[in-house]
mmCIF file of C-alpha atoms and ligand atoms in Angstrom:
data_model
loop_
_atom_site.group_PDB
_atom_site.id
_atom_site.type_symbol
_atom_site.label_atom_id
_atom_site.label_comp_id
_atom_site.label_asym_id
_atom_site.label_seq_id
_atom_site.Cartn_x
_atom_site.Cartn_y
_atom_site.Cartn_z
ATOM 1 C CA MET A 1 -5.061 -10.710 -18.784
ATOM 2 C CA ASP A 2 -4.902 -7.436 -20.596
ATOM 3 C CA LYS A 3 -1.993 -5.019 -20.866
ATOM 4 C CA ASN A 4 -4.110 -2.426 -19.050
ATOM 5 C CA ASP A 5 -4.417 -4.665 -15.980
ATOM 6 C CA MET A 6 -2.221 -3.949 -12.971
ATOM 7 C CA ILE A 7 -3.444 -6.769 -10.728
ATOM 8 C CA VAL A 8 -5.245 -9.965 -11.681
ATOM 9 C CA THR A 9 -5.942 -12.597 -9.035
ATOM 10 C CA THR A 10 -7.332 -15.969 -10.049
ATOM 11 C CA ASN A 11 -8.990 -18.207 -7.440
ATOM 12 C CA LEU A 12 -6.830 -16.632 -4.781
ATOM 13 C CA SER A 13 -7.206 -18.435 -1.455
ATOM 14 C CA LYS A 14 -5.412 -18.215 1.856
ATOM 15 C CA SER A 15 -5.713 -20.557 4.810
ATOM 16 C CA TYR A 16 -3.629 -20.372 7.950
ATOM 17 C CA ASP A 17 -4.532 -23.942 8.893
ATOM 18 C CA ASP A 18 -7.176 -26.543 7.984
ATOM 19 C CA LYS A 19 -9.853 -24.532 9.737
ATOM 20 C CA THR A 20 -8.910 -20.914 9.119
ATOM 21 C CA HIS A 21 -9.850 -20.188 5.525
ATOM 22 C CA VAL A 22 -9.294 -16.458 5.411
ATOM 23 C CA LEU A 23 -9.550 -15.723 1.672
ATOM 24 C CA LYS A 24 -11.793 -17.814 -0.549
ATOM 25 C CA ASP A 25 -11.382 -17.949 -4.319
ATOM 26 C CA LEU A 26 -10.938 -14.262 -4.976
ATOM 27 C CA ASN A 27 -10.982 -13.142 -8.586
ATOM 28 C CA ILE A 28 -10.053 -9.485 -8.593
ATOM 29 C CA VAL A 29 -8.973 -7.307 -11.478
ATOM 30 C CA ILE A 30 -7.494 -3.863 -10.891
ATOM 31 C CA ARG A 31 -6.615 -1.787 -13.911
ATOM 32 C CA LYS A 32 -3.562 0.413 -14.356
ATOM 33 C CA GLY A 33 -4.132 3.878 -12.950
ATOM 34 C CA GLU A 34 -7.201 2.820 -10.998
ATOM 35 C CA TRP A 35 -7.833 3.766 -7.362
ATOM 36 C CA VAL A 36 -9.605 0.888 -5.635
ATOM 37 C CA ASN A 37 -10.713 0.825 -2.012
ATOM 38 C CA ILE A 38 -11.243 -2.415 -0.140
ATOM 39 C CA MET A 39 -13.639 -2.318 2.809
ATOM 40 C CA GLY A 40 -15.075 -4.928 5.111
ATOM 41 C CA PRO A 41 -15.555 -5.721 8.777
ATOM 42 C CA SER A 42 -12.645 -6.452 11.056
ATOM 43 C CA GLY A 43 -11.387 -9.985 10.471
ATOM 44 C CA SER A 44 -12.782 -10.209 6.924
ATOM 45 C CA GLY A 45 -9.296 -10.734 5.475
ATOM 46 C CA LYS A 46 -8.389 -7.238 4.258
ATOM 47 C CA THR A 47 -4.872 -7.165 5.704
ATOM 48 C CA THR A 48 -4.250 -10.746 4.606
ATOM 49 C CA LEU A 49 -5.248 -9.796 1.055
ATOM 50 C CA LEU A 50 -3.150 -6.638 1.034
ATOM 51 C CA ASN A 51 -0.092 -8.486 2.364
ATOM 52 C CA ILE A 52 -0.444 -11.027 -0.417
ATOM 53 C CA LEU A 53 -0.865 -8.328 -3.084
ATOM 54 C CA SER A 54 2.211 -6.613 -1.576
ATOM 55 C CA CYS A 55 4.299 -9.765 -2.091
ATOM 56 C CA LEU A 56 4.893 -9.880 1.675
ATOM 57 C CA ASP A 57 2.995 -13.145 1.962
ATOM 58 C CA ARG A 58 1.934 -15.959 -0.354
ATOM 59 C CA PRO A 59 -1.509 -17.388 -1.054
ATOM 60 C CA THR A 60 -2.288 -21.018 -0.284
ATOM 61 C CA ASN A 61 -3.852 -21.413 -3.723
ATOM 62 C CA GLY A 62 -4.432 -19.429 -6.858
ATOM 63 C CA SER A 63 -2.329 -17.013 -8.827
ATOM 64 C CA ILE A 64 -1.554 -13.304 -8.870
ATOM 65 C CA ILE A 65 -0.280 -11.394 -11.844
ATOM 66 C CA ILE A 66 1.028 -7.896 -11.148
ATOM 67 C CA ASN A 67 2.059 -5.647 -14.001
ATOM 68 C CA GLY A 68 2.442 -8.685 -16.270
ATOM 69 C CA THR A 69 4.497 -10.793 -13.842
ATOM 70 C CA GLU A 70 3.062 -13.894 -12.228
ATOM 71 C CA VAL A 71 4.426 -13.134 -8.768
ATOM 72 C CA THR A 72 3.149 -16.387 -7.320
ATOM 73 C CA LYS A 73 5.774 -18.170 -9.447
ATOM 74 C CA LEU A 74 8.707 -16.121 -8.142
ATOM 75 C CA SER A 75 11.235 -17.305 -5.569
ATOM 76 C CA GLN A 76 11.468 -15.498 -2.239
ATOM 77 C CA ASN A 77 14.376 -13.335 -3.448
ATOM 78 C CA GLU A 78 12.759 -12.563 -6.789
ATOM 79 C CA MET A 79 9.571 -11.593 -4.988
ATOM 80 C CA ALA A 80 11.452 -9.174 -2.717
ATOM 81 C CA LYS A 81 13.165 -7.644 -5.749
ATOM 82 C CA PHE A 82 9.849 -7.351 -7.584
ATOM 83 C CA ARG A 83 8.338 -5.615 -4.554
ATOM 84 C CA ARG A 84 11.206 -3.125 -4.295
ATOM 85 C CA GLU A 85 10.902 -2.229 -7.957
ATOM 86 C CA ASN A 86 7.132 -2.081 -8.357
ATOM 87 C CA ILE A 87 5.340 -1.543 -5.079
ATOM 88 C CA GLY A 88 5.143 1.221 -2.489
ATOM 89 C CA LEU A 89 3.714 0.268 0.900
ATOM 90 C CA VAL A 90 1.984 2.441 3.469
ATOM 91 C CA PHE A 91 0.866 1.035 6.824
ATOM 92 C CA GLN A 92 -1.367 2.199 9.651
ATOM 93 C CA GLN A 93 1.683 2.199 11.939
ATOM 94 C CA TYR A 94 4.274 4.309 10.201
ATOM 95 C CA HIS A 95 7.217 1.980 10.892
ATOM 96 C CA LEU A 96 9.804 4.758 10.934
ATOM 97 C CA ILE A 97 13.207 4.216 12.580
ATOM 98 C CA PRO A 98 12.928 6.305 15.778
ATOM 99 C CA TYR A 99 16.532 7.570 15.947
ATOM 100 C CA LEU A 100 16.784 8.628 12.298
ATOM 101 C CA THR A 101 15.581 11.983 10.947
ATOM 102 C CA ALA A 102 12.813 12.225 8.350
ATOM 103 C CA LEU A 103 15.448 12.625 5.648
ATOM 104 C CA GLU A 104 17.514 9.682 6.911
ATOM 105 C CA ASN A 105 14.410 7.478 7.106
ATOM 106 C CA VAL A 106 13.739 8.126 3.425
ATOM 107 C CA MET A 107 17.411 7.691 2.520
ATOM 108 C CA LEU A 108 17.465 4.346 4.315
ATOM 109 C CA ALA A 109 14.754 3.173 1.935
ATOM 110 C CA GLN A 110 16.878 4.373 -0.980
ATOM 111 C CA HIS A 111 19.792 2.410 0.426
ATOM 112 C CA PHE A 112 17.759 -0.809 0.366
ATOM 113 C CA HIS A 113 16.423 -0.058 -3.068
ATOM 114 C CA SER A 114 19.496 1.088 -4.953
ATOM 115 C CA MET A 115 21.580 4.184 -4.319
ATOM 116 C CA VAL A 116 21.347 6.914 -1.742
ATOM 117 C CA ASP A 117 20.533 10.279 -3.289
ATOM 118 C CA GLU A 118 19.943 13.048 -0.778
ATOM 119 C CA GLU A 119 18.454 15.456 -3.314
ATOM 120 C CA GLU A 120 15.916 12.877 -4.447
ATOM 121 C CA ALA A 121 15.012 12.077 -0.824
ATOM 122 C CA LYS A 122 14.513 15.797 -0.139
ATOM 123 C CA LYS A 123 12.278 16.067 -3.186
ATOM 124 C CA ALA A 124 10.119 13.166 -1.975
ATOM 125 C CA LEU A 125 9.698 14.900 1.386
ATOM 126 C CA GLU A 126 8.919 18.198 -0.320
ATOM 127 C CA LEU A 127 6.250 16.443 -2.394
ATOM 128 C CA VAL A 128 4.474 15.410 0.821
ATOM 129 C CA GLY A 129 4.834 18.922 2.244
ATOM 130 C CA LEU A 130 7.642 18.195 4.683
ATOM 131 C CA GLY A 131 10.479 20.212 3.160
ATOM 132 C CA HIS A 132 10.717 22.102 6.476
ATOM 133 C CA ARG A 133 10.918 18.955 8.643
ATOM 134 C CA LEU A 134 13.892 17.147 7.102
ATOM 135 C CA GLU A 135 15.985 17.013 10.262
ATOM 136 C CA HIS A 136 13.199 16.070 12.683
ATOM 137 C CA ILE A 137 13.151 12.621 14.263
ATOM 138 C CA PRO A 138 9.761 10.820 14.362
ATOM 139 C CA ALA A 139 9.141 11.680 18.054
ATOM 140 C CA HIS A 140 9.269 15.360 17.079
ATOM 141 C CA LEU A 141 6.729 14.949 14.279
ATOM 142 C CA SER A 142 2.939 14.677 14.568
ATOM 143 C CA GLY A 143 1.233 11.430 13.561
ATOM 144 C CA GLY A 144 0.143 13.009 10.287
ATOM 145 C CA GLU A 145 3.687 14.157 9.557
ATOM 146 C CA GLN A 146 5.076 10.704 10.359
ATOM 147 C CA GLN A 147 2.606 9.169 7.932
ATOM 148 C CA ARG A 148 3.726 11.663 5.283
ATOM 149 C CA VAL A 149 7.362 10.596 5.845
ATOM 150 C CA SER A 150 6.259 7.003 5.359
ATOM 151 C CA ILE A 151 4.533 7.982 2.088
ATOM 152 C CA ALA A 152 7.705 9.770 0.918
ATOM 153 C CA ARG A 153 9.575 6.566 1.758
ATOM 154 C CA ALA A 154 7.053 4.484 -0.209
ATOM 155 C CA LEU A 155 7.546 6.716 -3.257
ATOM 156 C CA ILE A 156 11.304 6.440 -3.370
ATOM 157 C CA ASN A 157 11.407 3.683 -5.985
ATOM 158 C CA GLN A 158 8.736 5.416 -8.079
ATOM 159 C CA PRO A 159 6.421 2.439 -7.735
ATOM 160 C CA SER A 160 3.633 2.084 -10.263
ATOM 161 C CA LEU A 161 1.523 0.438 -7.551
ATOM 162 C CA ILE A 162 0.847 1.886 -4.099
ATOM 163 C CA LEU A 163 -0.801 -0.311 -1.474
ATOM 164 C CA ALA A 164 -1.991 1.099 1.839
ATOM 165 C CA ASP A 165 -3.484 -0.647 4.874
ATOM 166 C CA GLU A 166 -5.652 1.714 6.975
ATOM 167 C CA PRO A 167 -3.367 4.683 6.197
ATOM 168 C CA THR A 168 -5.548 7.123 8.157
ATOM 169 C CA GLY A 169 -6.422 4.667 10.932
ATOM 170 C CA ASN A 170 -4.334 6.457 13.571
ATOM 171 C CA LEU A 171 -5.032 10.010 12.433
ATOM 172 C CA ASP A 172 -7.569 12.682 13.253
ATOM 173 C CA ARG A 173 -9.799 14.055 10.510
ATOM 174 C CA THR A 174 -7.604 17.001 9.577
ATOM 175 C CA ASN A 175 -4.478 14.885 9.185
ATOM 176 C CA GLY A 176 -6.448 12.122 7.515
ATOM 177 C CA LYS A 177 -7.556 14.633 4.928
ATOM 178 C CA ILE A 178 -3.960 15.723 4.231
ATOM 179 C CA ILE A 179 -3.038 12.065 3.628
ATOM 180 C CA LEU A 180 -6.044 11.589 1.348
ATOM 181 C CA ASP A 181 -5.139 14.677 -0.642
ATOM 182 C CA LEU A 182 -1.715 13.116 -1.149
ATOM 183 C CA PHE A 183 -3.264 9.912 -2.433
ATOM 184 C CA LYS A 184 -5.399 12.012 -4.786
ATOM 185 C CA LYS A 185 -2.255 13.678 -6.100
ATOM 186 C CA LEU A 186 -0.524 10.315 -6.597
ATOM 187 C CA HIS A 187 -3.585 8.948 -8.380
ATOM 188 C CA LYS A 188 -3.611 11.980 -10.656
ATOM 189 C CA ASN A 189 0.074 11.358 -11.409
ATOM 190 C CA GLY A 190 -0.850 7.915 -12.721
ATOM 191 C CA HIS A 191 -0.078 5.614 -9.792
ATOM 192 C CA THR A 192 -2.390 2.656 -9.270
ATOM 193 C CA ILE A 193 -3.698 2.834 -5.712
ATOM 194 C CA VAL A 194 -5.252 0.172 -3.494
ATOM 195 C CA ILE A 195 -6.378 1.226 -0.029
ATOM 196 C CA VAL A 196 -7.773 -1.011 2.688
ATOM 197 C CA THR A 197 -9.888 1.111 4.998
ATOM 198 C CA HIS A 198 -12.646 1.372 7.578
ATOM 199 C CA ASP A 199 -13.100 5.019 6.768
ATOM 200 C CA PRO A 200 -16.381 5.663 4.914
ATOM 201 C CA GLU A 201 -14.957 8.954 3.683
ATOM 202 C CA ILE A 202 -12.166 7.147 1.813
ATOM 203 C CA GLY A 203 -14.720 4.583 0.676
ATOM 204 C CA MET A 204 -16.536 7.292 -1.252
ATOM 205 C CA MET A 205 -13.359 8.339 -3.050
ATOM 206 C CA GLY A 206 -11.427 6.512 -5.685
ATOM 207 C CA ASP A 207 -12.796 4.774 -8.745
ATOM 208 C CA ARG A 208 -14.154 1.595 -7.247
ATOM 209 C CA LEU A 209 -15.067 -0.071 -3.980
ATOM 210 C CA ILE A 210 -14.609 -3.776 -3.285
ATOM 211 C CA LYS A 211 -16.366 -5.115 -0.200
ATOM 212 C CA LEU A 212 -14.932 -8.113 1.539
ATOM 213 C CA MET A 213 -17.006 -10.253 3.869
ATOM 214 C CA ASP A 214 -15.744 -13.438 5.436
ATOM 215 C CA GLY A 215 -13.002 -13.823 2.829
ATOM 216 C CA ARG A 216 -15.185 -13.296 -0.235
ATOM 217 C CA THR A 217 -15.992 -10.240 -2.324
ATOM 218 C CA VAL A 218 -19.664 -9.468 -1.713
ATOM 219 C CA ASP A 219 -20.081 -6.197 -3.499
ATOM 220 C CA GLU A 220 -18.184 -4.298 -6.146
ATOM 221 C CA ARG A 221 -19.153 -0.997 -7.549
ATOM 222 C CA GLU A 222 -17.948 2.200 -9.066
ATOM 223 C CA SER A 223 -17.606 5.005 -6.552
ATOM 224 C CA ALA A 224 -20.052 7.895 -6.698
HETATM 225 N N1 ADP B 301 -0.730 -15.198 10.812
HETATM 226 C C1 ADP B 301 -1.977 -15.617 11.081
HETATM 227 N N2 ADP B 301 -2.206 -16.842 11.573
HETATM 228 C C2 ADP B 301 -3.459 -17.290 11.815
HETATM 229 N N3 ADP B 301 -4.577 -16.578 11.575
HETATM 230 C C3 ADP B 301 -4.415 -15.336 11.076
HETATM 231 C C4 ADP B 301 -3.112 -14.786 10.795
HETATM 232 N N4 ADP B 301 -3.271 -13.536 10.298
HETATM 233 C C5 ADP B 301 -4.604 -13.317 10.274
HETATM 234 N N5 ADP B 301 -5.292 -14.391 10.735
HETATM 235 C C6 ADP B 301 -6.767 -14.500 10.823
HETATM 236 O O1 ADP B 301 -7.304 -14.207 9.556
HETATM 237 C C7 ADP B 301 -8.513 -13.475 9.666
HETATM 238 C C8 ADP B 301 -8.432 -12.207 8.843
HETATM 239 O O2 ADP B 301 -7.467 -11.339 9.404
HETATM 240 P P1 ADP B 301 -7.060 -9.964 8.714
HETATM 241 O O3 ADP B 301 -6.656 -10.224 7.326
HETATM 242 O O4 ADP B 301 -6.076 -9.307 9.606
HETATM 243 O O5 ADP B 301 -8.450 -9.187 8.726
HETATM 244 P P2 ADP B 301 -8.787 -7.633 8.610
HETATM 245 O O6 ADP B 301 -7.560 -6.915 8.165
HETATM 246 O O7 ADP B 301 -9.901 -7.575 7.620
HETATM 247 O O8 ADP B 301 -9.240 -7.212 9.961
HETATM 248 C C9 ADP B 301 -8.719 -13.230 11.153
HETATM 249 O O9 ADP B 301 -9.642 -14.174 11.619
HETATM 250 C C10 ADP B 301 -7.352 -13.461 11.751
HETATM 251 O O10 ADP B 301 -7.449 -13.924 13.057
HETATM 252 MG MG1 MG B 302 -6.473 -5.289 8.951
#
């Protein structure tokens, strides 16, 4: 463990029952400020891994240190607090509240995190290029715009670590590119980024690619 490490997993394993060993002894190190993509066939354990790194789920064995904290030793409440303070999550499904506007969706996240601050929420939406869509409800936004609201929401606690599971999975190429440009901007601003993806175009970006196959890392290399 080094002070430049953001994530260190040691012999990380996850089984759902005696027969379903989804992750097998993963030893992964992700450095602060790095952009790492995780690719692998469907069912290889990518979402399981991301959920564990997100502190949404626990491994069956092994340890995870994030930003110097051994999260696997935290209680359920401490883990939730750690997640709120350190991690921003982006999902394939945007998980926006349908009857709240873009601005209210972001402010709801602020409410759960700490204090509601409308100006700050507006700024987050401006950062993702949605300053002109504050009062729109999700049904009146395109898929790409909804995903940008969800990224604004993920940024509200200024997380050092951003984790995304197939963030462009539901988007066409043009909107996918807008989302990727946002990730590039966040990476440039110093956020550590981990993206699980099927998209070969994302796979070529970032600093490093980790390939997962049947719950093990089979290939790791620097991106071109
Ligand atoms: N809650 C669960 N209970 C039992 N098995 C699960 C559960 N979640 C995922 N799995 C199994 O774990 C394997 C990996 O799933 P997942 O992590 O979603 O893969 P990926 O995201 O790479 O497609 C699959 O075989 C899946 O059926
Ligand atoms: Mg998945």
